[in-house]
mmCIF file of C-alpha atoms in Angstrom:
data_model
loop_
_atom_site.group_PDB
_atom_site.id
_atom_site.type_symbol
_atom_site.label_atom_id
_atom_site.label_comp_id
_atom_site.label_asym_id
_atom_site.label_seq_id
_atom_site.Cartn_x
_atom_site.Cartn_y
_atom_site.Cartn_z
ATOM 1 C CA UNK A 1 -4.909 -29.210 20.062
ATOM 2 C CA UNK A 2 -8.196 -28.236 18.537
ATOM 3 C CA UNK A 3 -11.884 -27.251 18.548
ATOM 4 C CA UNK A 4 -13.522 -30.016 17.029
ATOM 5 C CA UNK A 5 -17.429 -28.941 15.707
ATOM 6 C CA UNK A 6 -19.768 -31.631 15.968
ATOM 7 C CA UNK A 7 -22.813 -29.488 14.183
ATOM 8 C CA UNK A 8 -23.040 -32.199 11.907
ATOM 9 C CA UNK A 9 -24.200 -34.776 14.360
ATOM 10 C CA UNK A 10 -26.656 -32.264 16.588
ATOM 11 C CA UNK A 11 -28.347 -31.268 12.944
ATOM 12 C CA UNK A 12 -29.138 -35.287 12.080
ATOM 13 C CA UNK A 13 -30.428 -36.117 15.882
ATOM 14 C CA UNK A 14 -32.446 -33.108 15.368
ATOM 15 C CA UNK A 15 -33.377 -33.822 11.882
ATOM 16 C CA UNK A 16 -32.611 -30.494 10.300
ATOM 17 C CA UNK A 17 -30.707 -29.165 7.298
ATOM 18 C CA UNK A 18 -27.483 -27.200 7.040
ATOM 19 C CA UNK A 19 -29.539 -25.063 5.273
ATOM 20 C CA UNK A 20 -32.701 -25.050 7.627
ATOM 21 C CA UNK A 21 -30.164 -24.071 10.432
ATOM 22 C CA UNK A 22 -28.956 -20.984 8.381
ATOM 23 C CA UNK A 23 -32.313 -19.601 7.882
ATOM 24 C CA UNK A 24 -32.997 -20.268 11.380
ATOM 25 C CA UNK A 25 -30.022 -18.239 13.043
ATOM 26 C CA UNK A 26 -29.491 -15.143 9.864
ATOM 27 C CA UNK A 27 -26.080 -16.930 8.944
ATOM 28 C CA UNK A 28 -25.300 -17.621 5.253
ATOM 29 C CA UNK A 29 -24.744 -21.194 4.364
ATOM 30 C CA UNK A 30 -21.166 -20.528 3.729
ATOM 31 C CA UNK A 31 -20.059 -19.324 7.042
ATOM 32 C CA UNK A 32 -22.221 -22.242 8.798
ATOM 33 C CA UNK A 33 -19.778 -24.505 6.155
ATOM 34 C CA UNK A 34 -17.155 -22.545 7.369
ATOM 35 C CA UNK A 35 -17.737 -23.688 11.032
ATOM 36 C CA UNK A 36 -19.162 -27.021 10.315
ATOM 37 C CA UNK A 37 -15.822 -28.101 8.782
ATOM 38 C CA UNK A 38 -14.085 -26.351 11.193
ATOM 39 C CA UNK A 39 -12.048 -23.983 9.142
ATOM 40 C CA UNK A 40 -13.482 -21.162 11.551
ATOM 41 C CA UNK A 41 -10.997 -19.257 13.484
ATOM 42 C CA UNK A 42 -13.731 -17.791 16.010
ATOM 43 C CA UNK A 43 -16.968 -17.975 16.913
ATOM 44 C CA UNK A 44 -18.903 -15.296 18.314
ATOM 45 C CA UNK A 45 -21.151 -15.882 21.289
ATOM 46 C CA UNK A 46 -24.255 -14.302 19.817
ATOM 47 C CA UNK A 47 -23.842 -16.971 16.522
ATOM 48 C CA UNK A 48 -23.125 -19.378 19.429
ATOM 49 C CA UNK A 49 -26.357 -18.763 21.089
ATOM 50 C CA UNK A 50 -28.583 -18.537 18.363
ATOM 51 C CA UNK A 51 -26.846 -22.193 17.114
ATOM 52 C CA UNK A 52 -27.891 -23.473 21.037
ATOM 53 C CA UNK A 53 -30.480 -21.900 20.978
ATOM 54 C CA UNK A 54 -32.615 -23.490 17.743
ATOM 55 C CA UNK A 55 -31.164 -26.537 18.192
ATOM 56 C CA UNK A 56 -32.037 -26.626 21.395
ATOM 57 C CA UNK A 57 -28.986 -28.058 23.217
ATOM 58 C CA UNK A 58 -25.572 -26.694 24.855
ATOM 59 C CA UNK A 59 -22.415 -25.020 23.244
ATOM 60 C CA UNK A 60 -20.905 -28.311 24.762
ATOM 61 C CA UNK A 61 -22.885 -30.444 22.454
ATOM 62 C CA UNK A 62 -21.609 -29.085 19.359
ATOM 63 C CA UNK A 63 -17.887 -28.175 20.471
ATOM 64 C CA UNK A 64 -15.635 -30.574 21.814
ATOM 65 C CA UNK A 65 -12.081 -29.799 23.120
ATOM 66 C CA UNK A 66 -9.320 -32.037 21.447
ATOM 67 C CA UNK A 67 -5.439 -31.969 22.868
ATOM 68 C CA UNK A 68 -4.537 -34.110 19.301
ATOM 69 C CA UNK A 69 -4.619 -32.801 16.036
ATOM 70 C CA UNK A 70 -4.984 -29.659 14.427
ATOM 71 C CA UNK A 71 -2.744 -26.648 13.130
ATOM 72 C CA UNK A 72 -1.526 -24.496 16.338
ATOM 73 C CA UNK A 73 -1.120 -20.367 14.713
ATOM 74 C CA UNK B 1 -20.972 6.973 -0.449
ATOM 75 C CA UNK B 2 -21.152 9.105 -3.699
ATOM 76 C CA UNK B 3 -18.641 11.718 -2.490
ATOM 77 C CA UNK B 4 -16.025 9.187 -2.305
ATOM 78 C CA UNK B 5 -16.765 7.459 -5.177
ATOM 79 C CA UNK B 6 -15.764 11.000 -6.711
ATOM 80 C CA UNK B 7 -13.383 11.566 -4.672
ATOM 81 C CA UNK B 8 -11.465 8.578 -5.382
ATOM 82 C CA UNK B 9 -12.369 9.381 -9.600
ATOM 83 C CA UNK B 10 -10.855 12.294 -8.978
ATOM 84 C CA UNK B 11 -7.230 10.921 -7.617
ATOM 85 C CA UNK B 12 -7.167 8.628 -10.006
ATOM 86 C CA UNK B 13 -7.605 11.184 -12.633
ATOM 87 C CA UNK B 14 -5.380 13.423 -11.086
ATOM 88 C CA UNK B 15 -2.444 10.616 -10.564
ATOM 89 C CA UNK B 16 -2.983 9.619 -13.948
ATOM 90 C CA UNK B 17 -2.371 13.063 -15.138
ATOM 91 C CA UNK B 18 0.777 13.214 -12.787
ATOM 92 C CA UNK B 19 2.300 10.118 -14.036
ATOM 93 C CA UNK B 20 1.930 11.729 -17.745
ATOM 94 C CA UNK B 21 3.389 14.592 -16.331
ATOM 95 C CA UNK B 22 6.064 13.616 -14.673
ATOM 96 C CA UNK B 23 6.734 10.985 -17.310
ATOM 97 C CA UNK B 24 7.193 13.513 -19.688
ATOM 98 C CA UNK B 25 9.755 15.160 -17.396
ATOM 99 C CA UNK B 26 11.331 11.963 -16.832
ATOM 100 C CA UNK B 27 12.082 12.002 -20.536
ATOM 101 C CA UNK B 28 13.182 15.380 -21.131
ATOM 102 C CA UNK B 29 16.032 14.925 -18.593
ATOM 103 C CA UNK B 30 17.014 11.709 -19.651
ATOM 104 C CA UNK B 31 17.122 13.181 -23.087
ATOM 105 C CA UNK B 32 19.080 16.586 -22.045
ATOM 106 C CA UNK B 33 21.558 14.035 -19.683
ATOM 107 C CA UNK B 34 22.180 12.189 -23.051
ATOM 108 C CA UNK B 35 22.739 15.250 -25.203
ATOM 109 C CA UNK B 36 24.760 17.056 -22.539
ATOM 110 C CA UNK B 37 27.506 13.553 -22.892
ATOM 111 C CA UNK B 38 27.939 13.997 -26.979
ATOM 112 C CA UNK B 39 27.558 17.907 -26.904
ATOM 113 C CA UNK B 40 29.200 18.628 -23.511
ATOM 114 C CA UNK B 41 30.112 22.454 -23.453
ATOM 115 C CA UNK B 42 27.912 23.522 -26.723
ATOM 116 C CA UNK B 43 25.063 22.334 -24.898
ATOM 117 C CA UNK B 44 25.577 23.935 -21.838
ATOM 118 C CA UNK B 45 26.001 27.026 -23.291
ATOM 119 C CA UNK B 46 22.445 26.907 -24.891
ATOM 120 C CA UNK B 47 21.019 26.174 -21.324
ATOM 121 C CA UNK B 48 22.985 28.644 -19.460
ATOM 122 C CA UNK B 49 22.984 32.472 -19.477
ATOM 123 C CA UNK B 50 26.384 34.003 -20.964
ATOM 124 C CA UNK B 51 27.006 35.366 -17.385
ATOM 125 C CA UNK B 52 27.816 31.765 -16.301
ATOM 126 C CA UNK B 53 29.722 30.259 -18.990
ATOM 127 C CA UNK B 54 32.862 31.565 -17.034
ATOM 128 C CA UNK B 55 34.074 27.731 -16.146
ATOM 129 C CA UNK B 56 32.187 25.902 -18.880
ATOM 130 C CA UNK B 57 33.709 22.735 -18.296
ATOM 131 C CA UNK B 58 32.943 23.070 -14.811
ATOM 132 C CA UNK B 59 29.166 23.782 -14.713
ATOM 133 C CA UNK B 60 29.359 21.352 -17.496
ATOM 134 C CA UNK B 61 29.983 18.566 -15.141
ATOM 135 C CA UNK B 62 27.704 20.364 -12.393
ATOM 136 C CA UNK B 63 24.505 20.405 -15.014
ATOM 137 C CA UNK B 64 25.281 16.539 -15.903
ATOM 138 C CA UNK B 65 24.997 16.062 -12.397
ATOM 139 C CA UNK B 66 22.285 18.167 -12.099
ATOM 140 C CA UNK B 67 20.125 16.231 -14.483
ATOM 141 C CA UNK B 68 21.456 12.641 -13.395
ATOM 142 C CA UNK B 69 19.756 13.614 -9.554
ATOM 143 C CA UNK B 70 17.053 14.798 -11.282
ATOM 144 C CA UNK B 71 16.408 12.089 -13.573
ATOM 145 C CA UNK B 72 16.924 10.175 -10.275
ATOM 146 C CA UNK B 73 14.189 11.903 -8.178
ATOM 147 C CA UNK B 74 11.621 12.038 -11.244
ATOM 148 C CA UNK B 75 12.125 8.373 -11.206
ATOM 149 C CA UNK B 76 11.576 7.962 -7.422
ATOM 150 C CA UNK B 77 8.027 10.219 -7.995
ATOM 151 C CA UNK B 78 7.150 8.120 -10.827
ATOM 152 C CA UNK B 79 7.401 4.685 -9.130
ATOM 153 C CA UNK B 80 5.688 6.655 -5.933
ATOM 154 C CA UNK B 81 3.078 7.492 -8.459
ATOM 155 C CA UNK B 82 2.288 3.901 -9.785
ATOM 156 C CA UNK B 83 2.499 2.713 -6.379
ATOM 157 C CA UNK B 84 -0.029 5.047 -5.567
ATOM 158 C CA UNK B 85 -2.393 4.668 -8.460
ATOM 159 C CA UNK B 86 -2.586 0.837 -8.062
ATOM 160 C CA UNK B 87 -4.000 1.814 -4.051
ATOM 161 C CA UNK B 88 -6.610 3.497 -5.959
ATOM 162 C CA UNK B 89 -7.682 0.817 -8.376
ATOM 163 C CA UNK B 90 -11.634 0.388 -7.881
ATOM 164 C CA UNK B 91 -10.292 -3.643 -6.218
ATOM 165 C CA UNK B 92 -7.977 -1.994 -4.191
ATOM 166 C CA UNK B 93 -10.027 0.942 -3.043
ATOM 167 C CA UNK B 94 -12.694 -1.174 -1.897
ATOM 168 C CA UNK B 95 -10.964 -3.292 0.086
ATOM 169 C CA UNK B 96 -7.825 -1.469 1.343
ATOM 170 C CA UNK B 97 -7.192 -3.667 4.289
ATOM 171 C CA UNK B 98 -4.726 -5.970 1.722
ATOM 172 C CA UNK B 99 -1.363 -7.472 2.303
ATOM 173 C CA UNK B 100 -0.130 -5.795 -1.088
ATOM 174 C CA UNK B 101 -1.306 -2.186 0.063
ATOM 175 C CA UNK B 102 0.766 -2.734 3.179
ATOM 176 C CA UNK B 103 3.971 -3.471 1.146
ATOM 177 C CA UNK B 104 2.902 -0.462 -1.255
ATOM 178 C CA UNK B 105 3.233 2.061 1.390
ATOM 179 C CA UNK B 106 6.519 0.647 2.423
ATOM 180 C CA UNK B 107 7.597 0.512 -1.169
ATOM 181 C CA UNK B 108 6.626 4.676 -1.111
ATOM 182 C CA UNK B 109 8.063 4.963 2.144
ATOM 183 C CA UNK B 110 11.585 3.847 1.110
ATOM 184 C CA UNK B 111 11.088 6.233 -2.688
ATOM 185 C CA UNK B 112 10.225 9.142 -0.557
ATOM 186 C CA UNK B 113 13.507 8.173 1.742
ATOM 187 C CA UNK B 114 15.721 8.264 -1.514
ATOM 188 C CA UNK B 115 14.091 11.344 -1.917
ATOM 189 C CA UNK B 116 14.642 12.785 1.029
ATOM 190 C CA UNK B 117 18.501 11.532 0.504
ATOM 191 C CA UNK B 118 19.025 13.015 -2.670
ATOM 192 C CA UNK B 119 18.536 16.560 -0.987
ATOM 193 C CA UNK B 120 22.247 16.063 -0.046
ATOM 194 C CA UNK B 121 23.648 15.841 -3.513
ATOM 195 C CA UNK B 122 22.048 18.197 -4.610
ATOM 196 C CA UNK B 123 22.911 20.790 -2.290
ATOM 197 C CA UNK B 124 26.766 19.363 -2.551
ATOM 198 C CA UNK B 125 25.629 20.527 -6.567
ATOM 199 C CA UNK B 126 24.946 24.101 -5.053
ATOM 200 C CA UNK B 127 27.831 24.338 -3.146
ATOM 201 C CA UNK B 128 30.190 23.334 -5.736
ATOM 202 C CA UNK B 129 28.927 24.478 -8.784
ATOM 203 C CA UNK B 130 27.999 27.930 -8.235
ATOM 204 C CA UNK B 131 28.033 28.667 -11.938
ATOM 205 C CA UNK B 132 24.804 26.934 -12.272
ATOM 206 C CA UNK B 133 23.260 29.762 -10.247
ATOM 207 C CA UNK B 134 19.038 29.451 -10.166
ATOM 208 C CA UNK B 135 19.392 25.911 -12.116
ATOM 209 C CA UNK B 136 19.600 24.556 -8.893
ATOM 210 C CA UNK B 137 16.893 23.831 -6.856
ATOM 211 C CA UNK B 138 17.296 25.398 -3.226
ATOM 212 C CA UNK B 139 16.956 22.648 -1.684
ATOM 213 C CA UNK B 140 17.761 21.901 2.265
ATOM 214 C CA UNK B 141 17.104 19.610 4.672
ATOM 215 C CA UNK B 142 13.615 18.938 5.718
ATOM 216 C CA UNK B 143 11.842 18.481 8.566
ATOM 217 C CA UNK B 144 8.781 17.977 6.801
ATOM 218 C CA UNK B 145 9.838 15.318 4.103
ATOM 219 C CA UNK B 146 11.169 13.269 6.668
ATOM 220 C CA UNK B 147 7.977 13.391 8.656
ATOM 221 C CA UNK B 148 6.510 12.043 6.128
ATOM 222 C CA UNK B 149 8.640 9.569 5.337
ATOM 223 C CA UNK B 150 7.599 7.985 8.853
ATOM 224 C CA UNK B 151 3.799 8.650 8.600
ATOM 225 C CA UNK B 152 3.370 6.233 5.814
ATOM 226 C CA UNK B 153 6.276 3.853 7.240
ATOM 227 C CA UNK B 154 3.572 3.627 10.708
ATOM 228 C CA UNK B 155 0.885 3.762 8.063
ATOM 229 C CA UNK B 156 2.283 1.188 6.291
ATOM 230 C CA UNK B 157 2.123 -1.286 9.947
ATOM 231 C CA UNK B 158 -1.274 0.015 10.673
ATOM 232 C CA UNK B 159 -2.238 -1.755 6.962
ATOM 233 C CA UNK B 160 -0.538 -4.679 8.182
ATOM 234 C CA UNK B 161 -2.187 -4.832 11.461
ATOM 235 C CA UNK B 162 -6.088 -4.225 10.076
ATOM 236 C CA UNK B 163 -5.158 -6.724 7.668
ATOM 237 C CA UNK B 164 -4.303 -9.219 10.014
ATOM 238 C CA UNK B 165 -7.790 -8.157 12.221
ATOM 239 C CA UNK B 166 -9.464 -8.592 8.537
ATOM 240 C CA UNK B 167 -8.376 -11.705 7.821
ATOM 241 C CA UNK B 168 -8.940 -12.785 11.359
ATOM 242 C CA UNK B 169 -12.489 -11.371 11.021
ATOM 243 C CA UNK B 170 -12.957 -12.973 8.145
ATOM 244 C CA UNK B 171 -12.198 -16.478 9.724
ATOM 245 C CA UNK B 172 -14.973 -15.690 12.956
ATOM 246 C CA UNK B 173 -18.442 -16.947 12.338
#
């Protein structure tokens, strides 16, 4: 089971940067790496709504619940 | 922020000096444990005051045990003291919440139980070699020494728990 991130896709439809997108929401580009490769363990809701909110779409466009793969804790 | 950057200066100067210290000590009982085995008696008698060299042989055997739970509780204070010095390392001391610093405090919290323990040979020393009259430390059981042997042993699972939260913390965009 796993979170899969799909940030990568919503930034090319919306034609932005990794890096735009960190400027955007006050995140370093590292933690946004973090999450876009999905190495994060949690997300908090406020970094979730900034995310939604300048890339204009819905937490359920950039995470996807997945019953295969992944490392369980 | 400047208080306990000399704050923590100050321990480690002061833990530094202790280790010396207690090095030092470390040595001279180790040295006085080996002398007392080729000079037995003659040595005693140069610790001792005439009034207890009734029994030499005796209190001979009591000060080589003497110096051997000694040498042994010097050693425990010395290993507490590196422990303790490494915790206040400028890395460590910024960070605290670590794995190692977890298993440090356990590490003191099992030296200060062999202290604790060695309180019973020693007063077993008292008991049995009277002769060695003030030499002895008067040493009991205590209340206090075991307390703290189970503050740092829940101190030591509080560091494990915040490290876990850290790590977790780490991990949460």
């Amino acid at each position: 089971m796993q979170i899969i991130v799909t940030l990568d896709d919503m930034l090319t439809r919306k034609g932005m940067t990794l890096t735009e997108l960190s400027d955007a929401v006050d995140l370093t580009l590292a933690n946004l790496s973090i999450l876009k490769t999905g190495k994060a363990k949690a997300i908090r809701f406020s970094t979730l709504m900034a995310i939604c909110d300048v890339l204009d779409c819905q937490p359920g466009d950039i995470l996807t619940f997945s019953r295969e793969g992944g490392a369980q804790e | 922020m400047t208080h306990r950057t000399t704050l923590l200066r100050f321990t480690r100067l002061t833990l530094y000096a202790a280790i010396i210290l207690n090095g030092i000590f470390c040595l001279a009982i180790a040295l006085g444990l080996g002398v007392s085995l080729v000079w037995g008696d003659h040595f005693t008698a140069l610790l001792l005051s005439p009034e207890s060299l009734s029994g030499i042989t005796k209190t001979t055997t009591g000060t080589r045990c003497l110096m051997l739970v000694g040498l042994l509780s010097a050693g425990a204070t010395q290993f507490i003291l590196h422990v303790l010095k490494r915790m206040a390392e400028p890395l460590n001391s910024d960070d605290p919440f670590v794995a190692a610093n977890a298993a440090r405090l356990r590490a003191i919290g099992w030296a200060l139980v062999g202290l604790q323990v060695l309180d019973f040979p020693m007063m077993a020393i008292r008991h049995n070699f009277p002769g060695l009259g003030n030499a002895v430390p008067d040493t009991g059981l205590s209340l206090g020494g075991w307390l703290a042997v189970l503050l740092v042993f829940v101190l030591a699972r509080i560091f494990d728990n915040g490290t876990a939260m850290r790590d977790y913390l780490q991990e949460t965009i």
